[in-house]
């Protein structure tokens, strides 16, 4: 069985020894992980991890809640990082309206579109963060479909099954993590059940969103991918082997650099 974590964060010191983590991942069958950048510093750090560990790939981009760190010219540096042979996507980018008192919606929309334009110009897929913003997210994606031709992953999908159906018809992919292992997470679980197998991927969003067996434990790590994959297989009523091989194929189709 071979597993992949298509979205995790490996910055910070909460994991202890990275050498030990990647050794344990290999033992657990988690053969590849994608470390997601959320600002310039973490994008650069993720690139350094990808240089050091064969199992590690990365994304580069600015998360909507991290835009206070952005300086003009930083997207040029993101573009430089994107040319790295193990940079698989521009991300994570998107919208986040979870904290209304501090959310600058016009700025988030502007930077989201600018990064989509950057990805399109570079021929890169994108990884999207989307929280509490379903209507605006759907509108932007529909209005800018011309920027989506290199592929899109909706990471840690949390909107409705109805929105998922629209996005699926547009050719998007969806990854699910620890939240989908909780019976109370109705929208992710209903969406997962309804989506086609060829749209699905596994992620952890480590160090956050631990799965049910690790409830309350920090950090979550990519070592929990087997539990997430098993839960997804159960929800889709397929074998674990079918789920893992389908996810592996989906990830390598969306992110061609995973084949490097």
Coordinates of C-alpha atoms in Angstrom, one line a residue, residues 5-252:
X5 CA -0.3 13.4 1.8
X6 CA -1.1 16.2 -0.7
X7 CA -1.2 19.0 1.8
X8 CA 0.7 19.4 5.1
X9 CA 2.7 22.1 6.8
X10 CA 6.2 21.0 8.0
X11 CA 7.4 24.4 9.3
X12 CA 8.0 25.0 13.0
X13 CA 9.6 22.7 15.6
X14 CA 6.5 20.8 16.8
X15 CA 7.6 17.6 14.9
X16 CA 11.0 17.1 16.5
X17 CA 13.5 15.5 14.3
X18 CA 12.6 15.7 10.6
X19 CA 15.0 12.9 9.8
X20 CA 13.0 10.7 12.3
X21 CA 9.6 11.8 10.8
X22 CA 10.6 11.0 7.3
X23 CA 12.0 7.6 8.4
X24 CA 8.7 6.8 10.1
X25 CA 6.7 7.9 7.1
X26 CA 8.7 5.5 4.9
X27 CA 8.0 2.7 7.4
X28 CA 4.2 3.6 7.4
X29 CA 4.0 3.5 3.6
X30 CA 3.5 7.3 3.2
X31 CA 5.8 7.6 0.2
X32 CA 5.2 11.2 -0.7
X33 CA 4.2 14.4 1.1
X34 CA 3.5 17.9 -0.3
X35 CA 4.6 20.6 2.2
X36 CA 2.4 23.6 1.6
X37 CA 3.8 27.1 1.8
X38 CA 1.5 29.9 3.1
X39 CA 3.9 32.9 2.8
X40 CA 7.3 33.5 1.4
X41 CA 9.3 32.2 4.4
X42 CA 7.4 28.9 4.6
X43 CA 7.5 28.5 0.9
X44 CA 11.3 28.8 1.0
X45 CA 11.5 26.5 4.0
X46 CA 9.3 23.9 2.2
X47 CA 11.7 24.1 -0.8
X48 CA 14.6 23.4 1.5
X49 CA 12.9 20.3 2.9
X50 CA 12.1 19.1 -0.6
X51 CA 15.8 19.5 -1.4
X52 CA 16.8 17.4 1.6
X53 CA 14.2 14.6 1.6
X54 CA 13.3 12.6 -1.5
X55 CA 9.7 12.0 -0.3
X56 CA 9.0 15.7 0.1
X57 CA 7.5 18.0 -2.6
X58 CA 6.2 21.5 -2.0
X59 CA 3.9 24.4 -3.0
X60 CA 4.6 28.1 -2.9
X61 CA 2.2 30.9 -2.3
X62 CA 0.4 33.4 0.1
X63 CA -2.4 32.2 2.3
X64 CA -5.3 34.7 2.6
X65 CA -4.8 35.2 6.3
X66 CA -1.0 35.9 5.8
X67 CA -1.2 38.8 3.4
X68 CA 0.0 41.3 6.0
X69 CA 3.5 39.7 5.3
X70 CA 3.3 40.4 1.6
X71 CA 5.5 42.9 0.0
X72 CA 5.4 43.9 -3.7
X73 CA 7.9 41.8 -5.5
X74 CA 7.2 38.7 -3.4
X75 CA 5.2 37.1 -6.2
X76 CA 8.3 37.3 -8.3
X77 CA 10.1 35.2 -5.7
X78 CA 7.2 32.8 -5.6
X79 CA 7.5 32.5 -9.4
X80 CA 11.2 31.7 -8.9
X81 CA 10.4 29.0 -6.4
X82 CA 7.7 27.5 -8.7
X83 CA 10.5 26.7 -11.2
X84 CA 12.0 24.3 -8.7
X85 CA 11.7 20.7 -10.0
X86 CA 9.8 19.7 -6.9
X87 CA 7.4 22.6 -6.6
X88 CA 4.1 21.0 -7.7
X89 CA 1.7 24.0 -7.4
X90 CA 1.1 27.6 -6.5
X91 CA -0.5 27.5 -3.0
X92 CA -2.0 27.6 -0.7
X93 CA -4.0 30.5 -2.0
X94 CA -7.6 31.5 -1.7
X95 CA -10.1 33.1 0.6
X96 CA -10.8 32.9 4.4
X97 CA -13.7 34.8 6.0
X98 CA -13.6 33.0 9.3
X99 CA -12.4 36.1 11.2
X100 CA -14.7 38.9 10.0
X101 CA -13.2 41.6 12.3
X102 CA -9.8 41.2 10.6
X103 CA -10.7 40.1 7.1
X104 CA -9.9 42.4 4.2
X105 CA -12.1 40.8 1.6
X106 CA -11.1 43.1 -1.3
X107 CA -7.4 42.4 -0.6
X108 CA -8.0 38.6 -0.3
X109 CA -9.8 38.6 -3.6
X110 CA -7.2 40.7 -5.4
X111 CA -4.3 38.5 -4.2
X112 CA -6.2 35.3 -4.9
X113 CA -6.7 36.3 -8.5
X114 CA -3.2 37.6 -8.9
X115 CA -1.8 34.3 -7.8
X116 CA -4.2 32.4 -10.0
X117 CA -2.9 34.6 -12.9
X118 CA 0.7 33.8 -11.9
X119 CA 0.0 30.1 -11.8
X120 CA -1.7 30.2 -15.2
X121 CA 1.3 32.1 -16.7
X122 CA 3.6 29.5 -15.3
X123 CA 1.6 26.5 -16.4
X124 CA 1.2 25.4 -12.7
X125 CA -1.7 23.8 -10.8
X126 CA -3.1 25.6 -7.8
X127 CA -4.0 24.5 -4.2
X128 CA -6.9 26.5 -2.8
X129 CA -7.8 27.3 0.8
X130 CA -11.5 28.1 1.1
X131 CA -13.2 28.7 4.5
X132 CA -16.5 30.4 5.2
X133 CA -16.5 32.0 1.7
X134 CA -18.4 29.6 -0.5
X135 CA -20.4 32.1 -2.6
X136 CA -17.4 34.4 -3.3
X137 CA -15.1 31.4 -4.0
X138 CA -17.6 29.9 -6.5
X139 CA -18.1 33.3 -8.2
X140 CA -14.3 33.9 -8.6
X141 CA -13.7 30.4 -10.0
X142 CA -16.5 30.7 -12.4
X143 CA -15.5 34.2 -13.6
X144 CA -11.9 33.1 -14.0
X145 CA -12.3 29.6 -15.5
X146 CA -9.6 30.5 -18.1
X147 CA -7.1 30.5 -15.3
X148 CA -7.9 27.0 -14.1
X149 CA -6.7 24.9 -17.1
X150 CA -3.6 23.6 -15.3
X151 CA -5.7 22.0 -12.6
X152 CA -7.1 22.9 -9.1
X153 CA -7.1 21.2 -5.7
X154 CA -9.7 22.3 -3.2
X155 CA -7.7 21.4 -0.1
X156 CA -9.6 20.3 3.1
X157 CA -12.9 20.8 1.4
X158 CA -15.6 22.1 3.8
X159 CA -18.4 23.6 1.7
X160 CA -21.6 21.9 0.7
X161 CA -22.1 18.9 -1.5
X162 CA -24.0 21.1 -3.9
X163 CA -21.1 23.5 -4.3
X164 CA -18.8 20.4 -4.7
X165 CA -20.9 19.2 -7.5
X166 CA -20.6 22.5 -9.4
X167 CA -16.8 22.5 -8.9
X168 CA -16.5 18.9 -9.9
X169 CA -18.2 19.7 -13.2
X170 CA -15.5 22.4 -13.7
X171 CA -12.8 19.7 -13.3
X172 CA -11.6 20.4 -9.8
X173 CA -10.1 17.9 -7.4
X174 CA -10.8 17.7 -3.6
X175 CA -8.7 16.5 -0.7
X176 CA -10.0 15.5 2.7
X177 CA -8.3 15.1 6.0
X178 CA -8.9 14.5 9.7
X179 CA -12.2 16.4 9.9
X180 CA -13.8 13.8 7.5
X181 CA -13.1 11.1 10.1
X182 CA -15.6 12.7 12.6
X183 CA -19.2 11.6 12.3
X184 CA -20.3 15.2 13.1
X185 CA -18.5 16.6 10.1
X186 CA -21.6 16.3 7.9
X187 CA -20.7 18.5 4.9
X188 CA -17.2 17.0 4.2
X189 CA -18.5 13.5 4.6
X190 CA -21.6 14.0 2.4
X191 CA -19.4 15.7 -0.2
X192 CA -16.9 12.9 -0.1
X193 CA -19.6 10.3 -0.6
X194 CA -21.0 12.2 -3.6
X195 CA -17.8 13.0 -5.5
X196 CA -16.4 10.7 -8.1
X197 CA -13.4 8.6 -7.1
X198 CA -11.2 10.2 -9.8
X199 CA -11.6 13.6 -8.0
X200 CA -10.4 12.5 -4.5
X201 CA -7.1 12.9 -2.6
X202 CA -5.8 12.4 1.0
X203 CA -4.3 15.1 3.2
X204 CA -3.6 15.9 6.8
X205 CA -3.1 19.7 6.9
X206 CA -0.6 18.9 9.6
X207 CA 0.1 20.0 12.3
X208 CA -3.7 20.8 12.6
X209 CA -6.9 18.8 12.2
X210 CA -5.9 15.5 13.8
X211 CA -8.2 12.5 12.9
X212 CA -10.6 10.9 15.3
X213 CA -8.1 8.4 16.8
X214 CA -5.9 11.4 17.7
X215 CA -8.6 13.8 18.9
X216 CA -7.0 16.5 21.0
X217 CA -3.5 15.5 20.2
X218 CA -1.0 18.0 18.7
X219 CA 0.7 17.8 16.3
X220 CA -1.2 16.0 13.7
X221 CA 1.4 14.4 11.3
X222 CA 1.4 12.8 7.8
X223 CA 1.7 9.5 9.7
X224 CA -2.1 9.7 10.1
X225 CA -2.8 9.4 6.3
X226 CA -3.5 5.7 6.5
X227 CA -6.4 6.4 9.0
X228 CA -7.8 9.1 6.7
X229 CA -7.5 6.9 3.6
X230 CA -9.3 4.0 5.5
X231 CA -12.1 6.3 6.5
X232 CA -12.5 7.6 2.9
X233 CA -12.6 4.0 1.6
X234 CA -15.3 3.1 4.1
X235 CA -17.4 6.2 3.2
X236 CA -17.0 5.4 -0.5
X237 CA -17.6 1.6 0.1
X238 CA -14.5 0.6 -1.7
X239 CA -11.4 -1.4 -0.6
X240 CA -8.5 0.5 1.0
X241 CA -6.3 -0.7 -1.8
X242 CA -8.7 0.8 -4.4
X243 CA -8.8 4.1 -2.5
X244 CA -5.0 4.4 -2.1
X245 CA -4.2 3.5 -5.7
X246 CA -6.9 5.9 -7.0
X247 CA -5.6 8.8 -4.8
X248 CA -2.1 8.1 -5.9
X249 CA -3.1 8.2 -9.6
X250 CA -5.2 11.4 -9.1
X251 CA -2.3 13.2 -7.3
X252 CA 0.2 12.3 -10.0

